[in-house]
Every structure is written in structure tokens, then in C-alpha cells.
Short mmCIF file of C-alpha atoms in Angstrom, two decimals:
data_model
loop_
_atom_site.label_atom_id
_atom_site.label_comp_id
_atom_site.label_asym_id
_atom_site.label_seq_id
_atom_site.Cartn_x
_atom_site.Cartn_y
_atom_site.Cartn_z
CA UNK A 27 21.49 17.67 12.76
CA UNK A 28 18.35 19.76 13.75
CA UNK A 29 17.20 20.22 9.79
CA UNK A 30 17.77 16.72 9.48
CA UNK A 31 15.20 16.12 12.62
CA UNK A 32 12.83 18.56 11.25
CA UNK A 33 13.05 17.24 7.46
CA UNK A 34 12.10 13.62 9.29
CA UNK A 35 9.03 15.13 11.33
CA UNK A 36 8.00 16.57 7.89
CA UNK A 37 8.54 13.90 5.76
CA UNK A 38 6.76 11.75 8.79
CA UNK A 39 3.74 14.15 8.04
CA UNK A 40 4.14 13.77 4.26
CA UNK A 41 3.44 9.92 4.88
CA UNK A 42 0.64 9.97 7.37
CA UNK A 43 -1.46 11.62 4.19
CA UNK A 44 -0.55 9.94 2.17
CA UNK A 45 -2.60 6.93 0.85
CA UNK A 46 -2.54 3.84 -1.10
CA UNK A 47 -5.35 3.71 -4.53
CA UNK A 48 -7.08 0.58 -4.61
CA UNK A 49 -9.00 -0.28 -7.90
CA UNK A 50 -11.12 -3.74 -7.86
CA UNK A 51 -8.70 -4.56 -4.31
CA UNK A 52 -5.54 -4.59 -6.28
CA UNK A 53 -3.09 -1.26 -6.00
CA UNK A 54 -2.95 0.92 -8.81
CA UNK A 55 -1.03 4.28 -7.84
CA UNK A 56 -0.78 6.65 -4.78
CA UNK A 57 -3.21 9.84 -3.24
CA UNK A 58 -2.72 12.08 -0.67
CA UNK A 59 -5.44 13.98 1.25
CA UNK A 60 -5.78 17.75 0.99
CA UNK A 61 -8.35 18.46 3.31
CA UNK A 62 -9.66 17.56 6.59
CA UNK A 63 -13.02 16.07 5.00
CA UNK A 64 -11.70 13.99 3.48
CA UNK A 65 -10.90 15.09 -0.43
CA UNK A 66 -8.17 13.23 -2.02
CA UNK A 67 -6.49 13.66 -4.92
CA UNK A 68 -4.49 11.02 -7.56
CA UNK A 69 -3.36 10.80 -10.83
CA UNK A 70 -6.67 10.12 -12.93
CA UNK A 71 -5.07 7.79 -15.34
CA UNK A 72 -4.87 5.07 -12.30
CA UNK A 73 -8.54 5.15 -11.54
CA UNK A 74 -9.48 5.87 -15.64
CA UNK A 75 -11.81 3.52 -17.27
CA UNK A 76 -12.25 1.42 -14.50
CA UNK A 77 -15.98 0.50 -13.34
CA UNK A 78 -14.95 -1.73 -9.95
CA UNK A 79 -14.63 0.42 -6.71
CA UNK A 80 -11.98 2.59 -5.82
CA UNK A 81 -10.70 2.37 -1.96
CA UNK A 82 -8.23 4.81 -0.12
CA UNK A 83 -5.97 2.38 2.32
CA UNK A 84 -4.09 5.19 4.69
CA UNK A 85 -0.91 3.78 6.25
CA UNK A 86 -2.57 3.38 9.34
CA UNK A 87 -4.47 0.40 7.32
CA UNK A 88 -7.80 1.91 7.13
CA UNK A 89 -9.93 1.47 4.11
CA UNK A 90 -12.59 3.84 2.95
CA UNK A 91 -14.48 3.93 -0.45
CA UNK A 92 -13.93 6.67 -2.82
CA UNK A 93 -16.17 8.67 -5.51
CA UNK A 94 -14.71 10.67 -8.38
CA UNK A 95 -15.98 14.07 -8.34
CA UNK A 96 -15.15 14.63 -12.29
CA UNK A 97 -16.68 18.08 -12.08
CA UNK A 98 -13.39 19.31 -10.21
CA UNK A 99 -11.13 16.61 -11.74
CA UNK A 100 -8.80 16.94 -15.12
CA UNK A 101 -9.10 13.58 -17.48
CA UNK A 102 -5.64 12.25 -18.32
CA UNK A 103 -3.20 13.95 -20.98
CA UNK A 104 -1.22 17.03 -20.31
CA UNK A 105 -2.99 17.47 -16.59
CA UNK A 106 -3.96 13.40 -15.63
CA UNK A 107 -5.54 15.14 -12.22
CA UNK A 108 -8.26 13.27 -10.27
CA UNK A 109 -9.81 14.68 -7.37
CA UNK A 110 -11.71 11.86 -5.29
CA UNK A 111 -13.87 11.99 -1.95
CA UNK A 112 -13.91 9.95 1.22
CA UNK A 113 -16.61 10.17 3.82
CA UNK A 114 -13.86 10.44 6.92
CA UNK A 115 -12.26 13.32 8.71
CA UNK A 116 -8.72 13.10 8.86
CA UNK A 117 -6.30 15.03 10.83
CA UNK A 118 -3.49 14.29 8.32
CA UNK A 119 -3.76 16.79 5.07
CA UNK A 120 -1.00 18.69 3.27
CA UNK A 121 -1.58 22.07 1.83
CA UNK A 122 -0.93 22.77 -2.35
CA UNK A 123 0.82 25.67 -3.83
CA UNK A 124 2.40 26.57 -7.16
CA UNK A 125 6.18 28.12 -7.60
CA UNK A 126 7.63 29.29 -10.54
CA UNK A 127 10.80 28.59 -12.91
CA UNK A 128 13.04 30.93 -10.50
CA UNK A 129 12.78 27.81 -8.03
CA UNK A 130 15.17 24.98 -10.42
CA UNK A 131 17.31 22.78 -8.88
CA UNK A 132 15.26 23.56 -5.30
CA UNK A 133 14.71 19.94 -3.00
CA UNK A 134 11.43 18.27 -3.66
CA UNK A 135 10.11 15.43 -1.63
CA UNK A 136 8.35 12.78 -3.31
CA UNK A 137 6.03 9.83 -1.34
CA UNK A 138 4.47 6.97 -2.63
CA UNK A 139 4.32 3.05 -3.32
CA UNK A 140 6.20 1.96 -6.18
CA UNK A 141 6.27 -1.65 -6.81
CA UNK A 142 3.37 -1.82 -4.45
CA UNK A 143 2.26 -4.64 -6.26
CA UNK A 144 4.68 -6.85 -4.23
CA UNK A 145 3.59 -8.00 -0.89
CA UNK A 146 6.90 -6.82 0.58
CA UNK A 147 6.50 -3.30 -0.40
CA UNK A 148 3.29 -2.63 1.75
CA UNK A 149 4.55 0.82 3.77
CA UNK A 150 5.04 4.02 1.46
CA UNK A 151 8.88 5.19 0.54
CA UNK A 152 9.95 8.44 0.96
CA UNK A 153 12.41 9.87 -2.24
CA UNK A 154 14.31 12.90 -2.08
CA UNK A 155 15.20 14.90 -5.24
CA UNK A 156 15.54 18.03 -6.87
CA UNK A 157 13.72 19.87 -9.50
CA UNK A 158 15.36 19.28 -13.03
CA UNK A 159 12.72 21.27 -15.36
CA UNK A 160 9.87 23.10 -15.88
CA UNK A 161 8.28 21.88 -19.31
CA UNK A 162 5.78 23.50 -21.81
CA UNK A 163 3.14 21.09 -20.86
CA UNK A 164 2.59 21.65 -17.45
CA UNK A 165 4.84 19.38 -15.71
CA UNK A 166 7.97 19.21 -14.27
CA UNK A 167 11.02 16.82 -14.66
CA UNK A 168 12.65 15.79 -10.91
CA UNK A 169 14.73 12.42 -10.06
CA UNK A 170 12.45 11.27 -7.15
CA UNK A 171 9.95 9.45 -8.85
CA UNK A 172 10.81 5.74 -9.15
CA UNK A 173 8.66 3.65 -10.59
CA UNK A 174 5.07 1.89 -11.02
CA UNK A 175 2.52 2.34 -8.17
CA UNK A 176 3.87 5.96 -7.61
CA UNK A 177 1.50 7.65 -9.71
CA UNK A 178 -0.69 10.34 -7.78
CA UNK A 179 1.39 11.21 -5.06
CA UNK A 180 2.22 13.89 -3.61
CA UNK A 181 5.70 16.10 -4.54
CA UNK A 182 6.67 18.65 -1.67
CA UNK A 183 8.48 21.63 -2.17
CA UNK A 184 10.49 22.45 1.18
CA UNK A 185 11.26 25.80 0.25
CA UNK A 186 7.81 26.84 0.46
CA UNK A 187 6.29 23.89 2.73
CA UNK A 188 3.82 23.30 0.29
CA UNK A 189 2.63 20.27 -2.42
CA UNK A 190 3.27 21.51 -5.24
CA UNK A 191 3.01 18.53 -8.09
CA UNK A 192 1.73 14.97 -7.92
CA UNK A 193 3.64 12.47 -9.49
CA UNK A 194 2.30 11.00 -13.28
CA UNK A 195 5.05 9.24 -15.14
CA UNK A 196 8.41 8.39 -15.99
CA UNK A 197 10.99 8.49 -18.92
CA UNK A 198 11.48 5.28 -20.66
CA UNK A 199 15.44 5.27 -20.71
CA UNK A 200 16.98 2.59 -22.54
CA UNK A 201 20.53 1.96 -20.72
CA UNK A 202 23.94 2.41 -22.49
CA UNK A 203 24.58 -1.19 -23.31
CA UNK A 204 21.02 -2.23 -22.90
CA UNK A 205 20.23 0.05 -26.49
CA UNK A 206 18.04 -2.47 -28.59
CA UNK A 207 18.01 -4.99 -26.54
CA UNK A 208 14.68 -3.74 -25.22
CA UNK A 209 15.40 -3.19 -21.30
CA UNK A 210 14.42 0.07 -19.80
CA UNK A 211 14.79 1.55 -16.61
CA UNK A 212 12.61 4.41 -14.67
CA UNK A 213 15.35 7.04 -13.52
CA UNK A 214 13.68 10.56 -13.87
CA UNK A 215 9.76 11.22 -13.97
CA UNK A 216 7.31 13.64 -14.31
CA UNK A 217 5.21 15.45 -11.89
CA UNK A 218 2.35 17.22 -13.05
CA UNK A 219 1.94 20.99 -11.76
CA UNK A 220 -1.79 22.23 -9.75
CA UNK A 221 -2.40 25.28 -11.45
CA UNK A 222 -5.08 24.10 -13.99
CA UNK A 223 -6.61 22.42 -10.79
CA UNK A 224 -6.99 25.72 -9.04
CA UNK A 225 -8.55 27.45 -12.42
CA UNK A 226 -11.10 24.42 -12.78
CA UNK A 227 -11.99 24.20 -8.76
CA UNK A 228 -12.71 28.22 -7.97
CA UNK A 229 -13.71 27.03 -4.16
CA UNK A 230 -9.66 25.57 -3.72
CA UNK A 231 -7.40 28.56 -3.26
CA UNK A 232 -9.69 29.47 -0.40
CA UNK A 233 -9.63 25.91 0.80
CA UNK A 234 -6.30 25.09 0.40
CA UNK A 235 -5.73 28.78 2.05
CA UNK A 236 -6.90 27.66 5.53
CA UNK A 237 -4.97 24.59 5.17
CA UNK A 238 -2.73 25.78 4.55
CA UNK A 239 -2.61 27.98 7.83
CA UNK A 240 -2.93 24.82 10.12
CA UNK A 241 0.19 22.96 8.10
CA UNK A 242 2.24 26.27 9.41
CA UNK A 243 1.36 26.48 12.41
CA UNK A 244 1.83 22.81 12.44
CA UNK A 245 5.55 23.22 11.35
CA UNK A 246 5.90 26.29 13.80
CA UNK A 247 5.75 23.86 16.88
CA UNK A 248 8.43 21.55 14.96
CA UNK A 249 10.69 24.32 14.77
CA UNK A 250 10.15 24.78 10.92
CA UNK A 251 10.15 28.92 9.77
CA UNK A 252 6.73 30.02 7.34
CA UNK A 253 7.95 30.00 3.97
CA UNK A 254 9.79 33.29 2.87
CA UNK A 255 8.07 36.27 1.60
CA UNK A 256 9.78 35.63 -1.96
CA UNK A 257 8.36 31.92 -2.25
CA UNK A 258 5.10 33.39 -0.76
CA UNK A 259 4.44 35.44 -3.66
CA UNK A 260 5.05 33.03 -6.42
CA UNK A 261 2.49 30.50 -4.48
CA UNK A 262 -1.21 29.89 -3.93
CA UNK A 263 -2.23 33.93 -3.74
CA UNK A 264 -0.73 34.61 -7.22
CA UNK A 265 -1.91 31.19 -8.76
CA UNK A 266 -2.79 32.99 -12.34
CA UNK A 267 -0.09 35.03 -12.16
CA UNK A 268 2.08 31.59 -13.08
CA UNK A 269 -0.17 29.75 -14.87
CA UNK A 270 1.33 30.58 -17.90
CA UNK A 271 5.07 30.57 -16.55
CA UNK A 272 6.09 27.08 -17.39
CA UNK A 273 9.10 27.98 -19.71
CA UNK A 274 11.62 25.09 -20.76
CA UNK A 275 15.29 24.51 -19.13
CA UNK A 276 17.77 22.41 -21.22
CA UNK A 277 18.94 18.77 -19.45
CA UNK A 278 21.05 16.41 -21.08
CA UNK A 279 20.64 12.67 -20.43
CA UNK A 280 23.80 10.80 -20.46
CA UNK A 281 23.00 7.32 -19.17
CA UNK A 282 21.04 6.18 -22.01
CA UNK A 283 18.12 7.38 -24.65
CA UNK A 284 15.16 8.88 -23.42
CA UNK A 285 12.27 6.61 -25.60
CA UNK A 286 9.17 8.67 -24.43
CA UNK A 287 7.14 8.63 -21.23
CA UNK A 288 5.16 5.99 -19.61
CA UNK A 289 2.32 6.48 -16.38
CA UNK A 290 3.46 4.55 -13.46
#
């Protein structure tokens, strides 16, 4: 009962930064902030290619105007990173950190608005998973992404209290009787991982270091222990250390046929 009331005060956290992505005043994915000053980052394919203005909407239903800094942000493809700024200080901000392959199968958090599109779905959900891969191309496979309007949020890694992914797409799988008959169904998605972020933005370790340092302290007074020297060492310190790590972990698929990938 007490990890259950300290996952909730966390995952309460998780949704205070997190933010809506409004593109020409219609939703078109999810951010979260990662500083204090207001620096947000989203999945770049929601904002790509379009010249109306982009707003941040937190969920306490303030709006604020955003500019892509595309010196610090990674186009869409293999990364699909955007890193956008907000004149506002904000006490709500969640520290980033890589982990390594060793960590499969460890409990992710995932916050967003799918379906956001629909007037009923105005608050962000909250979707628990697990991690399912680590693939060749950066990202990782988990089971908490659900569908369109997700896109750019943030996945949290409660082993080492720490962001550690932000969500991009999701398989297309064709259900078992629905084969050729054209329905598909988001189930799993992908999440792409920060470390290219941290090699393009020098200034962010250092950043993300003193945020870091508040978020624990943070979780100290809710009872939550600092991350363990093990998960420590495979995080933000040792950042090039993993870049390279991604590796590949076999999963079969058994409710349908995976028919490639598609941005939510």
C-alpha cells in the first residue's frame, strides 16, 4: 500500500509536466518540461512542417507560445526529437537519464493525450508498462503507449526516477481475424531513447544534472529512496558510455502481424 501511494505522488508529478502540443489551436501530440525555464521537449514529427504557431497548454490550462530551437533539436527519422522553449518558469520539470539493455522487462511509466482530439479526452492518462526491447535504431519497444496524440511524451523509468524516452510511434498490428480486412490496432509503441540529445546539446548533462538533484530531493520528502548505485552508473554521468549499447532482444507477437510503424 505505501509504494502504491508513492507511485501515485510520482505519477501525480509526471502529469503536472506534462503538457498538451498545440499546432494552429488543434492538438497534435504531447511535451513535457525539463527545466525550470521553461524548455520543453516533443516528438518533432508533431510540430514538422508546420508554419502556424505552436502553444504548450499545461494541465493546469495555461497556454504559452513555443519556439523551436532546431540548433539543439533532432529532425524526425531514427531520433524524431524536438526541443522547444516557453518564456515561463515552472516549478513542475522531470529530470532525463539513459539506462542500458541490463534494465528489460523494468516498469516504465508513460503520460500523455491519446485521442486528444476528442473533446472528452481533455486531462492526460497515465499508462503503466514494461520495457519489451532495446532496438538497433535507438528506440525502445514498451506496451504503454496507446495511441494518436501521445507522441512526445514523456516515458519514466522508476528504477532510476528518471525520463528516460519520449514516446514516437506505434506498431501497425493487423488483428487475428481482422488480417486483410484492413483494421489495425495500436498495442505496443516505440519510445525513442535521449542519448543523441545529450551528444547534440553539450550544455544538458549539466542541466539535467541539477535537475535532476531537486527531482530527488523532491522524492526524498515522498518517501521515495535515490536511485541505486547500479542504475546510477548506467545513467546521465556515463551518457557515452551507452550510446552505442542499444543491442536487440527477440519478442514474438502473437495477436496479429506487425505491418510497420506509424507516429501517433
Amino acid at each position: 500500500m505505501a509504494d502504491e501511494k508513492l507511485n501515485k505522488s510520482i505519477q501525480r508529478e509526471i502529469q503536472n509536466a506534462t503538457v498538451k502540443i498545440l499546432v494552429g489551436g488543434k492538438p497534435e501530440g504531447t511535451g513535457f518540461f525539463i527545466t525550470p525555464d521553461g524548455y520543453v521537449l516533443t516528438a518533432y514529427h508533431c510540430i514538422k512542417h508546420k508554419p502556424t504557431e505552436v502553444v504548450v497548454r499545461t494541465c493546469f490550462d495555461e497556454e504559452f507560445p513555443a519556439d523551436l530551437d532546431k540548433a539543439k533539436s533532432l529532425s524526425e527519422g531514427r531520433y524524431d526529437i524536438a526541443v522547444l522553449k516557453v518564456n515561463y518558469q515552472t516549478p513542475h520539470y522531470l529530470p532525463l537519464g539513459v539506462i542500458s539493455r541490463t534494465y528489460l522487462k523494468d516498469a516504465v511509466e508513460a503520460c500523455g493525450y491519446p485521442a486528444s482530439h476528442k473533446p472528452e479526452n481533455k486531462e492526460s492518462g497515465l499508462y503503466s508498462g514494461e520495457i519489451s526491447r532495446f532496438r538497433e535504431d535507438n528506440r525502445i519497444e514498451i506496451d504503454a503507449i496507446k495511441g494518436q496524440g501521445q507522441s512526445g511524451g514523456p516515458i519514466y523509468h522508476y528504477a532510476s526516477n528518471r525520463v528516460i524516452a519520449l514516446a514516437s510511434a506505434g506498431y501497425k498490428l493487423v488483428v487475428g481475424e481482422e488480417v486483410g480486412k484492413g483494421e489495425i490496432v495500436t498495442d505496443l509503441g516505440l519510445a525513442v531513447r535521449l542519448e543523441p540529445l545529450f551528444d547534440r546539446w553539450v550544455e544538458l548533462e549539466s542541466i539535467t544534472g541539477q535537475v535532476a538533484k531537486e527531482w530527488d530531493k523532491r522524492l526524498e520528502q515522498l518517501g521515495v529512496t535515490s536511485p541505486s548505485e547500479k542504475v546510477q552508473n548506467q545513467g546521465v554521468a556515463n551518457v557515452t558510455q551507452t550510446v552505442h549499447n542499444y543491442g536487440e532482444v527477440n519478442k514474438q507477437v502473437n495477436i496479429g502481424h506487425i505491418n510497420g510503424t506509424v507516429n501517433l
